[in-house]
Structure formats: structure tokens, C-alpha cells
């Protein structure tokens, strides 16, 4: 469909088995994502892309544990293990991911002091990545999301896409969740309430 784009979120080594921030079930999702890529004409990939010493890394702070929450100037921020550091193998796409067809790769999380779950707006909720303008300039009105992690980068991206006026669906089968403190259930509810179509079939 000419007005539809598939957004493949953060299918990177560090979020897959053996990675620094491995999402349970991530590897099993790769063939389903590839099938979706095969069926769509317009593919956008997102790539988490942090500089070393990024503020979202627990290692950047004294006495901070990964998966704890701290207060940043823009609000609460979860601290993560070092992951997806620019140019490292962990930041590369999963080797089996069908990347050839991708028309656009959006990187995010490259500002040292601001995390970015969403591919549209960073966690300060102000700084924009430009993806919205790109997709609108291309004439897309409907976006299908898959990838990692369902309850962080997929959910935040899907919610922002909906707020930007796109028709939005998430293919749940082609996602996997971190599920930190009930985040999976919470974000599923938030997406449903936001008018996002949660579909199963990949
Ligand atoms: C993600 C946590 C930190 C994600 C990225 O891709 O969902 N989660 N950075
Ligand atoms: Zn990250």
C-alpha cells in the first residue's frame, strides 16, 4: 500500500540474545519481522545509537544500579546497562535482519544527556528526531510497528505516531517486551487507550 510504512524498531544485537540489554524472546521475533519486511513496500528502521557515557547508562553515575529510576531534569528516567554504543557490534542490526529493503534508518539517543525511547521525540518530550516530517513528506498516513522493546521504544514510538496524526498498528507477535515493573501491561493499556490497533498476525 502506497500510504503505509513499516517501522522496524531497534532490532539490534544488544537487545537480542547475548546482548547487553537482551529482551526475552527477541531472537524468535526476527523471522516474523523479516516476513513483515517482505510484505511491505516502504520500510523504516530505527537504531538506538548512544555515545559512550550516555546519561541513561547506570555506569555514568556513582552508586547507580541498572534498572533503577532516577530524576533527570525532564522527569524520571530508568538507568540501563551500557548498550547500543555508537559503532560497536552491539549497536549493529541483528545479522539475520533483512535490512536491504530499508528506505530510511533513523538513529536516536545520540544526545549525551537525553534518552530517546520514541523514534519521534526524545525523553524530554521536546527534542524532535525529524521522523514525523520525513514520513509526512513521503505521504504516509498509516504506520505499522514491530521490533524491540514492545514496552519501551515500540510503545513510545507508536503513541507519538498516533499523536502526530498517523493511523497506527502494532504487530504484537513481531515484538518482545522488557517487562520492568509491569511495564508491558501498562504500555499495552496506554496504547489501546490511545487508539492504537494491536494486532496479532504477522
Ligand atoms: C530501549 C531501553 C533503552 C528500546 C532502548 O529499544 O526499547 N529500551 N534503550
Ligand atoms: Zn537505549
JSON list of C-alpha atoms and ligand atoms in Angstrom, two decimals:
[
{"chain": "A", "resi": 1, "resn": "UNK", "atom": "CA", "xyz": [0.00, 0.00, 0.00]},
{"chain": "A", "resi": 2, "resn": "UNK", "atom": "CA", "xyz": [1.47, 3.33, -1.07]},
{"chain": "A", "resi": 3, "resn": "UNK", "atom": "CA", "xyz": [0.35, 5.24, 2.03]},
{"chain": "A", "resi": 4, "resn": "UNK", "atom": "CA", "xyz": [1.65, 2.68, 4.51]},
{"chain": "A", "resi": 5, "resn": "UNK", "atom": "CA", "xyz": [5.11, 2.33, 6.08]},
{"chain": "A", "resi": 6, "resn": "UNK", "atom": "CA", "xyz": [6.51, -0.44, 8.28]},
{"chain": "A", "resi": 7, "resn": "UNK", "atom": "CA", "xyz": [8.64, 0.87, 11.16]},
{"chain": "A", "resi": 8, "resn": "UNK", "atom": "CA", "xyz": [11.06, -1.75, 12.49]},
{"chain": "A", "resi": 9, "resn": "UNK", "atom": "CA", "xyz": [12.22, -0.63, 15.92]},
{"chain": "A", "resi": 10, "resn": "UNK", "atom": "CA", "xyz": [15.70, -1.29, 17.34]},
{"chain": "A", "resi": 11, "resn": "UNK", "atom": "CA", "xyz": [16.33, -4.84, 16.04]},
{"chain": "A", "resi": 12, "resn": "UNK", "atom": "CA", "xyz": [19.92, -4.59, 17.29]},
{"chain": "A", "resi": 13, "resn": "UNK", "atom": "CA", "xyz": [22.36, -7.10, 18.76]},
{"chain": "A", "resi": 14, "resn": "UNK", "atom": "CA", "xyz": [22.36, -5.58, 22.24]},
{"chain": "A", "resi": 15, "resn": "UNK", "atom": "CA", "xyz": [18.60, -6.19, 22.55]},
{"chain": "A", "resi": 16, "resn": "UNK", "atom": "CA", "xyz": [18.91, -9.80, 21.31]},
{"chain": "A", "resi": 17, "resn": "UNK", "atom": "CA", "xyz": [20.19, -12.97, 22.95]},
{"chain": "A", "resi": 18, "resn": "UNK", "atom": "CA", "xyz": [23.62, -12.45, 24.49]},
{"chain": "A", "resi": 19, "resn": "UNK", "atom": "CA", "xyz": [23.36, -8.66, 24.17]},
{"chain": "A", "resi": 20, "resn": "UNK", "atom": "CA", "xyz": [23.95, -6.06, 26.87]},
{"chain": "A", "resi": 21, "resn": "UNK", "atom": "CA", "xyz": [20.22, -5.39, 27.32]},
{"chain": "A", "resi": 22, "resn": "UNK", "atom": "CA", "xyz": [18.78, -8.65, 25.98]},
{"chain": "A", "resi": 23, "resn": "UNK", "atom": "CA", "xyz": [15.00, -8.63, 25.67]},
{"chain": "A", "resi": 24, "resn": "UNK", "atom": "CA", "xyz": [13.48, -12.06, 26.46]},
{"chain": "A", "resi": 25, "resn": "UNK", "atom": "CA", "xyz": [12.19, -13.67, 23.26]},
{"chain": "A", "resi": 26, "resn": "UNK", "atom": "CA", "xyz": [13.86, -11.14, 20.95]},
{"chain": "A", "resi": 27, "resn": "UNK", "atom": "CA", "xyz": [15.57, -13.68, 18.68]},
{"chain": "A", "resi": 28, "resn": "UNK", "atom": "CA", "xyz": [12.33, -15.52, 17.96]},
{"chain": "A", "resi": 29, "resn": "UNK", "atom": "CA", "xyz": [10.90, -12.30, 16.58]},
{"chain": "A", "resi": 30, "resn": "UNK", "atom": "CA", "xyz": [13.49, -11.89, 13.80]},
{"chain": "A", "resi": 31, "resn": "UNK", "atom": "CA", "xyz": [11.80, -14.25, 11.26]},
{"chain": "A", "resi": 32, "resn": "UNK", "atom": "CA", "xyz": [8.41, -12.62, 11.89]},
{"chain": "A", "resi": 33, "resn": "UNK", "atom": "CA", "xyz": [9.88, -9.16, 11.37]},
{"chain": "A", "resi": 34, "resn": "UNK", "atom": "CA", "xyz": [11.53, -10.37, 8.16]},
{"chain": "A", "resi": 35, "resn": "UNK", "atom": "CA", "xyz": [8.18, -11.66, 6.94]},
{"chain": "A", "resi": 36, "resn": "UNK", "atom": "CA", "xyz": [6.62, -8.24, 7.58]},
{"chain": "A", "resi": 37, "resn": "UNK", "atom": "CA", "xyz": [9.50, -6.57, 5.73]},
{"chain": "A", "resi": 38, "resn": "UNK", "atom": "CA", "xyz": [8.85, -8.92, 2.79]},
{"chain": "A", "resi": 39, "resn": "UNK", "atom": "CA", "xyz": [5.20, -7.90, 2.66]},
{"chain": "A", "resi": 40, "resn": "UNK", "atom": "CA", "xyz": [5.64, -4.14, 2.87]},
{"chain": "A", "resi": 41, "resn": "UNK", "atom": "CA", "xyz": [6.82, -1.70, 0.21]},
{"chain": "A", "resi": 42, "resn": "UNK", "atom": "CA", "xyz": [8.19, 1.01, 2.50]},
{"chain": "A", "resi": 43, "resn": "UNK", "atom": "CA", "xyz": [10.48, 0.12, 5.38]},
{"chain": "A", "resi": 44, "resn": "UNK", "atom": "CA", "xyz": [11.96, 2.41, 8.02]},
{"chain": "A", "resi": 45, "resn": "UNK", "atom": "CA", "xyz": [14.45, 1.04, 10.56]},
{"chain": "A", "resi": 46, "resn": "UNK", "atom": "CA", "xyz": [15.19, 2.72, 13.87]},
{"chain": "A", "resi": 47, "resn": "UNK", "atom": "CA", "xyz": [18.53, 2.29, 15.62]},
{"chain": "A", "resi": 48, "resn": "UNK", "atom": "CA", "xyz": [19.31, 3.08, 19.25]},
{"chain": "A", "resi": 49, "resn": "UNK", "atom": "CA", "xyz": [22.62, 4.95, 18.98]},
{"chain": "A", "resi": 50, "resn": "UNK", "atom": "CA", "xyz": [24.17, 6.19, 22.22]},
{"chain": "A", "resi": 51, "resn": "UNK", "atom": "CA", "xyz": [27.53, 7.92, 22.68]},
{"chain": "A", "resi": 52, "resn": "UNK", "atom": "CA", "xyz": [29.84, 6.34, 25.31]},
{"chain": "A", "resi": 53, "resn": "UNK", "atom": "CA", "xyz": [28.98, 7.68, 28.77]},
{"chain": "A", "resi": 54, "resn": "UNK", "atom": "CA", "xyz": [25.36, 8.34, 27.85]},
{"chain": "A", "resi": 55, "resn": "UNK", "atom": "CA", "xyz": [23.27, 9.70, 30.76]},
{"chain": "A", "resi": 56, "resn": "UNK", "atom": "CA", "xyz": [20.88, 6.72, 30.56]},
{"chain": "A", "resi": 57, "resn": "UNK", "atom": "CA", "xyz": [23.70, 4.29, 31.41]},
{"chain": "A", "resi": 58, "resn": "UNK", "atom": "CA", "xyz": [23.88, 3.35, 35.10]},
{"chain": "A", "resi": 59, "resn": "UNK", "atom": "CA", "xyz": [27.68, 3.25, 34.69]},
{"chain": "A", "resi": 60, "resn": "UNK", "atom": "CA", "xyz": [27.68, 7.00, 34.08]},
{"chain": "A", "resi": 61, "resn": "UNK", "atom": "CA", "xyz": [26.53, 7.66, 37.66]},
{"chain": "A", "resi": 62, "resn": "UNK", "atom": "CA", "xyz": [28.12, 6.94, 41.03]},
{"chain": "A", "resi": 63, "resn": "UNK", "atom": "CA", "xyz": [26.35, 4.20, 43.00]},
{"chain": "A", "resi": 64, "resn": "UNK", "atom": "CA", "xyz": [23.59, 3.68, 40.47]},
{"chain": "A", "resi": 65, "resn": "UNK", "atom": "CA", "xyz": [22.21, 0.25, 39.61]},
{"chain": "A", "resi": 66, "resn": "UNK", "atom": "CA", "xyz": [20.94, -0.71, 36.18]},
{"chain": "A", "resi": 67, "resn": "UNK", "atom": "CA", "xyz": [17.11, -0.77, 36.05]},
{"chain": "A", "resi": 68, "resn": "UNK", "atom": "CA", "xyz": [16.80, 1.79, 38.85]},
{"chain": "A", "resi": 69, "resn": "UNK", "atom": "CA", "xyz": [14.95, 5.05, 38.25]},
{"chain": "A", "resi": 70, "resn": "UNK", "atom": "CA", "xyz": [16.48, 8.48, 38.82]},
{"chain": "A", "resi": 71, "resn": "UNK", "atom": "CA", "xyz": [15.25, 12.03, 38.39]},
{"chain": "A", "resi": 72, "resn": "UNK", "atom": "CA", "xyz": [16.53, 13.82, 35.32]},
{"chain": "A", "resi": 73, "resn": "UNK", "atom": "CA", "xyz": [15.75, 17.47, 34.55]},
{"chain": "A", "resi": 74, "resn": "UNK", "atom": "CA", "xyz": [12.97, 16.23, 32.25]},
{"chain": "A", "resi": 75, "resn": "UNK", "atom": "CA", "xyz": [11.48, 13.73, 34.72]},
{"chain": "A", "resi": 76, "resn": "UNK", "atom": "CA", "xyz": [12.02, 10.14, 35.86]},
{"chain": "A", "resi": 77, "resn": "UNK", "atom": "CA", "xyz": [14.48, 8.14, 33.78]},
{"chain": "A", "resi": 78, "resn": "UNK", "atom": "CA", "xyz": [15.30, 4.44, 34.03]},
{"chain": "A", "resi": 79, "resn": "UNK", "atom": "CA", "xyz": [19.02, 3.67, 34.07]},
{"chain": "A", "resi": 80, "resn": "UNK", "atom": "CA", "xyz": [20.14, 0.86, 31.75]},
{"chain": "A", "resi": 81, "resn": "UNK", "atom": "CA", "xyz": [23.23, -1.26, 31.32]},
{"chain": "A", "resi": 82, "resn": "UNK", "atom": "CA", "xyz": [25.57, 0.26, 28.68]},
{"chain": "A", "resi": 83, "resn": "UNK", "atom": "CA", "xyz": [24.00, -0.68, 25.34]},
{"chain": "A", "resi": 84, "resn": "UNK", "atom": "CA", "xyz": [23.94, 0.28, 21.66]},
{"chain": "A", "resi": 85, "resn": "UNK", "atom": "CA", "xyz": [27.08, 2.36, 21.88]},
{"chain": "A", "resi": 86, "resn": "UNK", "atom": "CA", "xyz": [27.70, 4.08, 18.54]},
{"chain": "A", "resi": 87, "resn": "UNK", "atom": "CA", "xyz": [29.79, 2.00, 16.16]},
{"chain": "A", "resi": 88, "resn": "UNK", "atom": "CA", "xyz": [30.03, -1.09, 18.38]},
{"chain": "A", "resi": 89, "resn": "UNK", "atom": "CA", "xyz": [28.83, -4.59, 17.37]},
{"chain": "A", "resi": 90, "resn": "UNK", "atom": "CA", "xyz": [26.07, -4.31, 19.98]},
{"chain": "A", "resi": 91, "resn": "UNK", "atom": "CA", "xyz": [24.60, -1.34, 18.13]},
{"chain": "A", "resi": 92, "resn": "UNK", "atom": "CA", "xyz": [24.57, -3.17, 14.78]},
{"chain": "A", "resi": 93, "resn": "UNK", "atom": "CA", "xyz": [21.37, -4.72, 13.45]},
{"chain": "A", "resi": 94, "resn": "UNK", "atom": "CA", "xyz": [20.80, -8.42, 14.13]},
{"chain": "A", "resi": 95, "resn": "UNK", "atom": "CA", "xyz": [22.77, -10.26, 11.41]},
{"chain": "A", "resi": 96, "resn": "UNK", "atom": "CA", "xyz": [19.64, -12.09, 10.15]},
{"chain": "A", "resi": 97, "resn": "UNK", "atom": "CA", "xyz": [17.52, -8.95, 9.84]},
{"chain": "A", "resi": 98, "resn": "UNK", "atom": "CA", "xyz": [16.58, -8.19, 6.22]},
{"chain": "A", "resi": 99, "resn": "UNK", "atom": "CA", "xyz": [17.93, -4.64, 6.08]},
{"chain": "A", "resi": 100, "resn": "UNK", "atom": "CA", "xyz": [18.45, -4.29, 2.33]},
{"chain": "A", "resi": 101, "resn": "UNK", "atom": "CA", "xyz": [14.97, -3.00, 1.55]},
{"chain": "A", "resi": 102, "resn": "UNK", "atom": "CA", "xyz": [15.05, -0.27, 4.19]},
{"chain": "A", "resi": 103, "resn": "UNK", "atom": "CA", "xyz": [14.48, 3.20, 2.69]},
{"chain": "A", "resi": 104, "resn": "UNK", "atom": "CA", "xyz": [15.37, 5.12, 5.84]},
{"chain": "A", "resi": 105, "resn": "UNK", "atom": "CA", "xyz": [17.33, 4.46, 9.02]},
{"chain": "A", "resi": 106, "resn": "UNK", "atom": "CA", "xyz": [16.56, 6.79, 11.93]},
{"chain": "A", "resi": 107, "resn": "UNK", "atom": "CA", "xyz": [19.04, 6.94, 14.77]},
{"chain": "A", "resi": 108, "resn": "UNK", "atom": "CA", "xyz": [18.06, 8.13, 18.22]},
{"chain": "A", "resi": 109, "resn": "UNK", "atom": "CA", "xyz": [19.54, 8.54, 21.69]},
{"chain": "A", "resi": 110, "resn": "UNK", "atom": "CA", "xyz": [22.65, 10.33, 20.40]},
{"chain": "A", "resi": 111, "resn": "UNK", "atom": "CA", "xyz": [22.33, 13.36, 22.72]},
{"chain": "A", "resi": 112, "resn": "UNK", "atom": "CA", "xyz": [24.50, 12.55, 25.75]},
{"chain": "A", "resi": 113, "resn": "UNK", "atom": "CA", "xyz": [22.09, 13.99, 28.32]},
{"chain": "A", "resi": 114, "resn": "UNK", "atom": "CA", "xyz": [18.74, 12.85, 26.88]},
{"chain": "A", "resi": 115, "resn": "UNK", "atom": "CA", "xyz": [17.42, 9.34, 26.33]},
{"chain": "A", "resi": 116, "resn": "UNK", "atom": "CA", "xyz": [15.06, 8.63, 23.45]},
{"chain": "A", "resi": 117, "resn": "UNK", "atom": "CA", "xyz": [12.66, 5.71, 23.56]},
{"chain": "A", "resi": 118, "resn": "UNK", "atom": "CA", "xyz": [10.46, 7.22, 20.87]},
{"chain": "A", "resi": 119, "resn": "UNK", "atom": "CA", "xyz": [11.70, 7.48, 17.29]},
{"chain": "A", "resi": 120, "resn": "UNK", "atom": "CA", "xyz": [9.83, 10.81, 17.05]},
{"chain": "A", "resi": 121, "resn": "UNK", "atom": "CA", "xyz": [10.57, 12.74, 20.27]},
{"chain": "A", "resi": 122, "resn": "UNK", "atom": "CA", "xyz": [13.33, 12.30, 22.84]},
{"chain": "A", "resi": 123, "resn": "UNK", "atom": "CA", "xyz": [12.53, 11.65, 26.50]},
{"chain": "A", "resi": 124, "resn": "UNK", "atom": "CA", "xyz": [12.49, 15.38, 27.30]},
{"chain": "A", "resi": 125, "resn": "UNK", "atom": "CA", "xyz": [9.36, 15.22, 25.09]},
{"chain": "A", "resi": 126, "resn": "UNK", "atom": "CA", "xyz": [10.57, 18.36, 23.28]},
{"chain": "A", "resi": 127, "resn": "UNK", "atom": "CA", "xyz": [13.51, 17.44, 21.09]},
{"chain": "A", "resi": 128, "resn": "UNK", "atom": "CA", "xyz": [12.32, 16.04, 17.78]},
{"chain": "A", "resi": 129, "resn": "UNK", "atom": "CA", "xyz": [14.12, 13.50, 15.62]},
{"chain": "A", "resi": 130, "resn": "UNK", "atom": "CA", "xyz": [12.57, 14.71, 12.37]},
{"chain": "A", "resi": 131, "resn": "UNK", "atom": "CA", "xyz": [10.93, 11.36, 11.56]},
{"chain": "A", "resi": 132, "resn": "UNK", "atom": "CA", "xyz": [7.44, 12.89, 11.65]},
{"chain": "A", "resi": 133, "resn": "UNK", "atom": "CA", "xyz": [8.34, 15.41, 8.94]},
{"chain": "A", "resi": 134, "resn": "UNK", "atom": "CA", "xyz": [10.00, 12.73, 6.82]},
{"chain": "A", "resi": 135, "resn": "UNK", "atom": "CA", "xyz": [7.02, 10.38, 6.95]},
{"chain": "A", "resi": 136, "resn": "UNK", "atom": "CA", "xyz": [4.55, 13.17, 6.21]},
{"chain": "A", "resi": 137, "resn": "UNK", "atom": "CA", "xyz": [6.69, 14.45, 3.34]},
{"chain": "A", "resi": 138, "resn": "UNK", "atom": "CA", "xyz": [6.58, 10.93, 1.88]},
{"chain": "A", "resi": 139, "resn": "UNK", "atom": "CA", "xyz": [2.77, 10.94, 2.12]},
{"chain": "A", "resi": 140, "resn": "UNK", "atom": "CA", "xyz": [2.43, 8.05, 4.56]},
{"chain": "A", "resi": 141, "resn": "UNK", "atom": "CA", "xyz": [-0.75, 8.09, 6.64]},
{"chain": "A", "resi": 142, "resn": "UNK", "atom": "CA", "xyz": [-0.63, 4.62, 8.17]},
{"chain": "A", "resi": 143, "resn": "UNK", "atom": "CA", "xyz": [2.26, 3.16, 10.19]},
{"chain": "A", "resi": 144, "resn": "UNK", "atom": "CA", "xyz": [2.79, -0.46, 11.24]},
{"chain": "A", "resi": 145, "resn": "UNK", "atom": "CA", "xyz": [5.22, -1.03, 14.11]},
{"chain": "A", "resi": 146, "resn": "UNK", "atom": "CA", "xyz": [7.21, -4.10, 15.13]},
{"chain": "A", "resi": 147, "resn": "UNK", "atom": "CA", "xyz": [10.53, -4.75, 16.90]},
{"chain": "A", "resi": 148, "resn": "UNK", "atom": "CA", "xyz": [12.07, -4.09, 20.32]},
{"chain": "A", "resi": 149, "resn": "UNK", "atom": "CA", "xyz": [11.22, -3.42, 23.00]},
{"chain": "A", "resi": 150, "resn": "UNK", "atom": "CA", "xyz": [7.42, -3.51, 22.95]},
{"chain": "A", "resi": 151, "resn": "UNK", "atom": "CA", "xyz": [7.03, -1.67, 26.26]},
{"chain": "A", "resi": 152, "resn": "UNK", "atom": "CA", "xyz": [9.70, 0.98, 25.63]},
{"chain": "A", "resi": 153, "resn": "UNK", "atom": "CA", "xyz": [10.75, 2.04, 22.16]},
{"chain": "A", "resi": 154, "resn": "UNK", "atom": "CA", "xyz": [7.87, 0.41, 20.25]},
{"chain": "A", "resi": 155, "resn": "UNK", "atom": "CA", "xyz": [5.16, 1.73, 22.59]},
{"chain": "A", "resi": 156, "resn": "UNK", "atom": "CA", "xyz": [6.58, 5.25, 22.91]},
{"chain": "A", "resi": 157, "resn": "UNK", "atom": "CA", "xyz": [7.06, 5.49, 19.15]},
{"chain": "A", "resi": 158, "resn": "UNK", "atom": "CA", "xyz": [3.56, 4.19, 18.41]},
{"chain": "A", "resi": 159, "resn": "UNK", "atom": "CA", "xyz": [1.96, 6.60, 20.88]},
{"chain": "A", "resi": 160, "resn": "UNK", "atom": "CA", "xyz": [3.87, 9.56, 19.44]},
{"chain": "A", "resi": 161, "resn": "UNK", "atom": "CA", "xyz": [2.93, 8.48, 15.91]},
{"chain": "A", "resi": 162, "resn": "UNK", "atom": "CA", "xyz": [-0.73, 8.42, 16.88]},
{"chain": "A", "resi": 163, "resn": "UNK", "atom": "CA", "xyz": [-0.41, 11.87, 18.46]},
{"chain": "A", "resi": 164, "resn": "UNK", "atom": "CA", "xyz": [1.19, 13.10, 15.25]},
{"chain": "A", "resi": 165, "resn": "UNK", "atom": "CA", "xyz": [-1.98, 12.05, 13.42]},
{"chain": "A", "resi": 166, "resn": "UNK", "atom": "CA", "xyz": [-0.99, 8.72, 11.82]},
{"chain": "A", "resi": 167, "resn": "UNK", "atom": "CA", "xyz": [-3.17, 5.63, 11.79]},
{"chain": "A", "resi": 168, "resn": "UNK", "atom": "CA", "xyz": [-1.14, 3.21, 13.91]},
{"chain": "A", "resi": 169, "resn": "UNK", "atom": "CA", "xyz": [-0.97, -0.55, 14.35]},
{"chain": "A", "resi": 170, "resn": "UNK", "atom": "CA", "xyz": [1.48, -2.66, 16.36]},
{"chain": "A", "resi": 171, "resn": "UNK", "atom": "CA", "xyz": [2.02, -6.29, 15.35]},
{"chain": "A", "resi": 172, "resn": "UNK", "atom": "CA", "xyz": [2.39, -7.82, 18.81]},
{"chain": "A", "resi": 173, "resn": "UNK", "atom": "CA", "xyz": [3.73, -11.18, 17.61]},
{"chain": "A", "resi": 174, "resn": "UNK", "atom": "CA", "xyz": [6.64, -9.40, 16.00]},
{"chain": "A", "resi": 175, "resn": "UNK", "atom": "CA", "xyz": [7.67, -7.66, 19.25]},
{"chain": "A", "resi": 176, "resn": "UNK", "atom": "CA", "xyz": [9.18, -8.68, 22.60]},
{"chain": "A", "resi": 177, "resn": "UNK", "atom": "CA", "xyz": [8.99, -6.84, 25.92]},
{"chain": "A", "resi": 178, "resn": "UNK", "atom": "CA", "xyz": [11.47, -5.97, 28.68]},
{"chain": "A", "resi": 179, "resn": "UNK", "atom": "CA", "xyz": [8.62, -6.02, 31.24]},
{"chain": "A", "resi": 180, "resn": "UNK", "atom": "CA", "xyz": [10.18, -3.95, 34.01]},
{"chain": "A", "resi": 181, "resn": "UNK", "atom": "CA", "xyz": [7.82, -3.35, 36.98]},
{"chain": "A", "resi": 182, "resn": "UNK", "atom": "CA", "xyz": [4.74, -4.25, 34.94]},
{"chain": "A", "resi": 183, "resn": "UNK", "atom": "CA", "xyz": [5.70, -2.03, 32.01]},
{"chain": "A", "resi": 184, "resn": "UNK", "atom": "CA", "xyz": [4.33, -4.48, 29.42]},
{"chain": "A", "resi": 185, "resn": "UNK", "atom": "CA", "xyz": [0.79, -4.44, 30.75]},
{"chain": "A", "resi": 186, "resn": "UNK", "atom": "CA", "xyz": [0.88, -0.70, 31.44]},
{"chain": "A", "resi": 187, "resn": "UNK", "atom": "CA", "xyz": [2.05, 0.21, 27.95]},
{"chain": "A", "resi": 188, "resn": "UNK", "atom": "CA", "xyz": [-0.41, -2.18, 26.27]},
{"chain": "A", "resi": 189, "resn": "UNK", "atom": "CA", "xyz": [-3.22, -0.39, 28.12]},
{"chain": "A", "resi": 190, "resn": "UNK", "atom": "CA", "xyz": [-1.81, 3.00, 27.20]},
{"chain": "A", "resi": 191, "resn": "UNK", "atom": "CA", "xyz": [-1.56, 2.05, 23.53]},
{"chain": "A", "resi": 192, "resn": "UNK", "atom": "CA", "xyz": [-5.08, 0.62, 23.45]},
{"chain": "A", "resi": 193, "resn": "UNK", "atom": "CA", "xyz": [-6.48, 3.75, 25.10]},
{"chain": "A", "resi": 194, "resn": "UNK", "atom": "CA", "xyz": [-4.53, 5.88, 22.64]},
{"chain": "A", "resi": 195, "resn": "UNK", "atom": "CA", "xyz": [-6.36, 4.35, 19.70]},
{"chain": "A", "resi": 196, "resn": "UNK", "atom": "CA", "xyz": [-3.56, 2.10, 18.51]},
{"chain": "A", "resi": 197, "resn": "UNK", "atom": "CA", "xyz": [-4.61, -1.10, 16.79]},
{"chain": "A", "resi": 198, "resn": "UNK", "atom": "CA", "xyz": [-2.86, -4.04, 18.50]},
{"chain": "A", "resi": 199, "resn": "UNK", "atom": "CA", "xyz": [-2.87, -6.91, 16.04]},
{"chain": "A", "resi": 200, "resn": "UNK", "atom": "CA", "xyz": [-1.53, -10.42, 16.34]},
{"chain": "A", "resi": 201, "resn": "UNK", "atom": "CA", "xyz": [-0.96, -11.74, 12.85]},
{"chain": "A", "resi": 202, "resn": "UNK", "atom": "CA", "xyz": [2.47, -11.22, 11.38]},
{"chain": "B", "resi": 1, "resn": "LIG", "atom": "C1", "xyz": [15.24, 0.62, 24.51]},
{"chain": "B", "resi": 1, "resn": "LIG", "atom": "C2", "xyz": [15.73, 0.85, 26.72]},
{"chain": "B", "resi": 1, "resn": "LIG", "atom": "C3", "xyz": [16.81, 1.65, 26.42]},
{"chain": "B", "resi": 1, "resn": "LIG", "atom": "C4", "xyz": [14.34, 0.03, 23.46]},
{"chain": "B", "resi": 1, "resn": "LIG", "atom": "C5", "xyz": [16.32, 1.43, 24.18]},
{"chain": "B", "resi": 1, "resn": "LIG", "atom": "O1", "xyz": [14.78, -0.10, 22.29]},
{"chain": "B", "resi": 1, "resn": "LIG", "atom": "O2", "xyz": [13.20, -0.34, 23.80]},
{"chain": "B", "resi": 1, "resn": "LIG", "atom": "N1", "xyz": [14.95, 0.36, 25.78]},
{"chain": "B", "resi": 1, "resn": "LIG", "atom": "N2", "xyz": [17.09, 1.93, 25.14]},
{"chain": "B", "resi": 2, "resn": "LIG", "atom": "ZN1", "xyz": [18.85, 2.95, 24.65]}
]
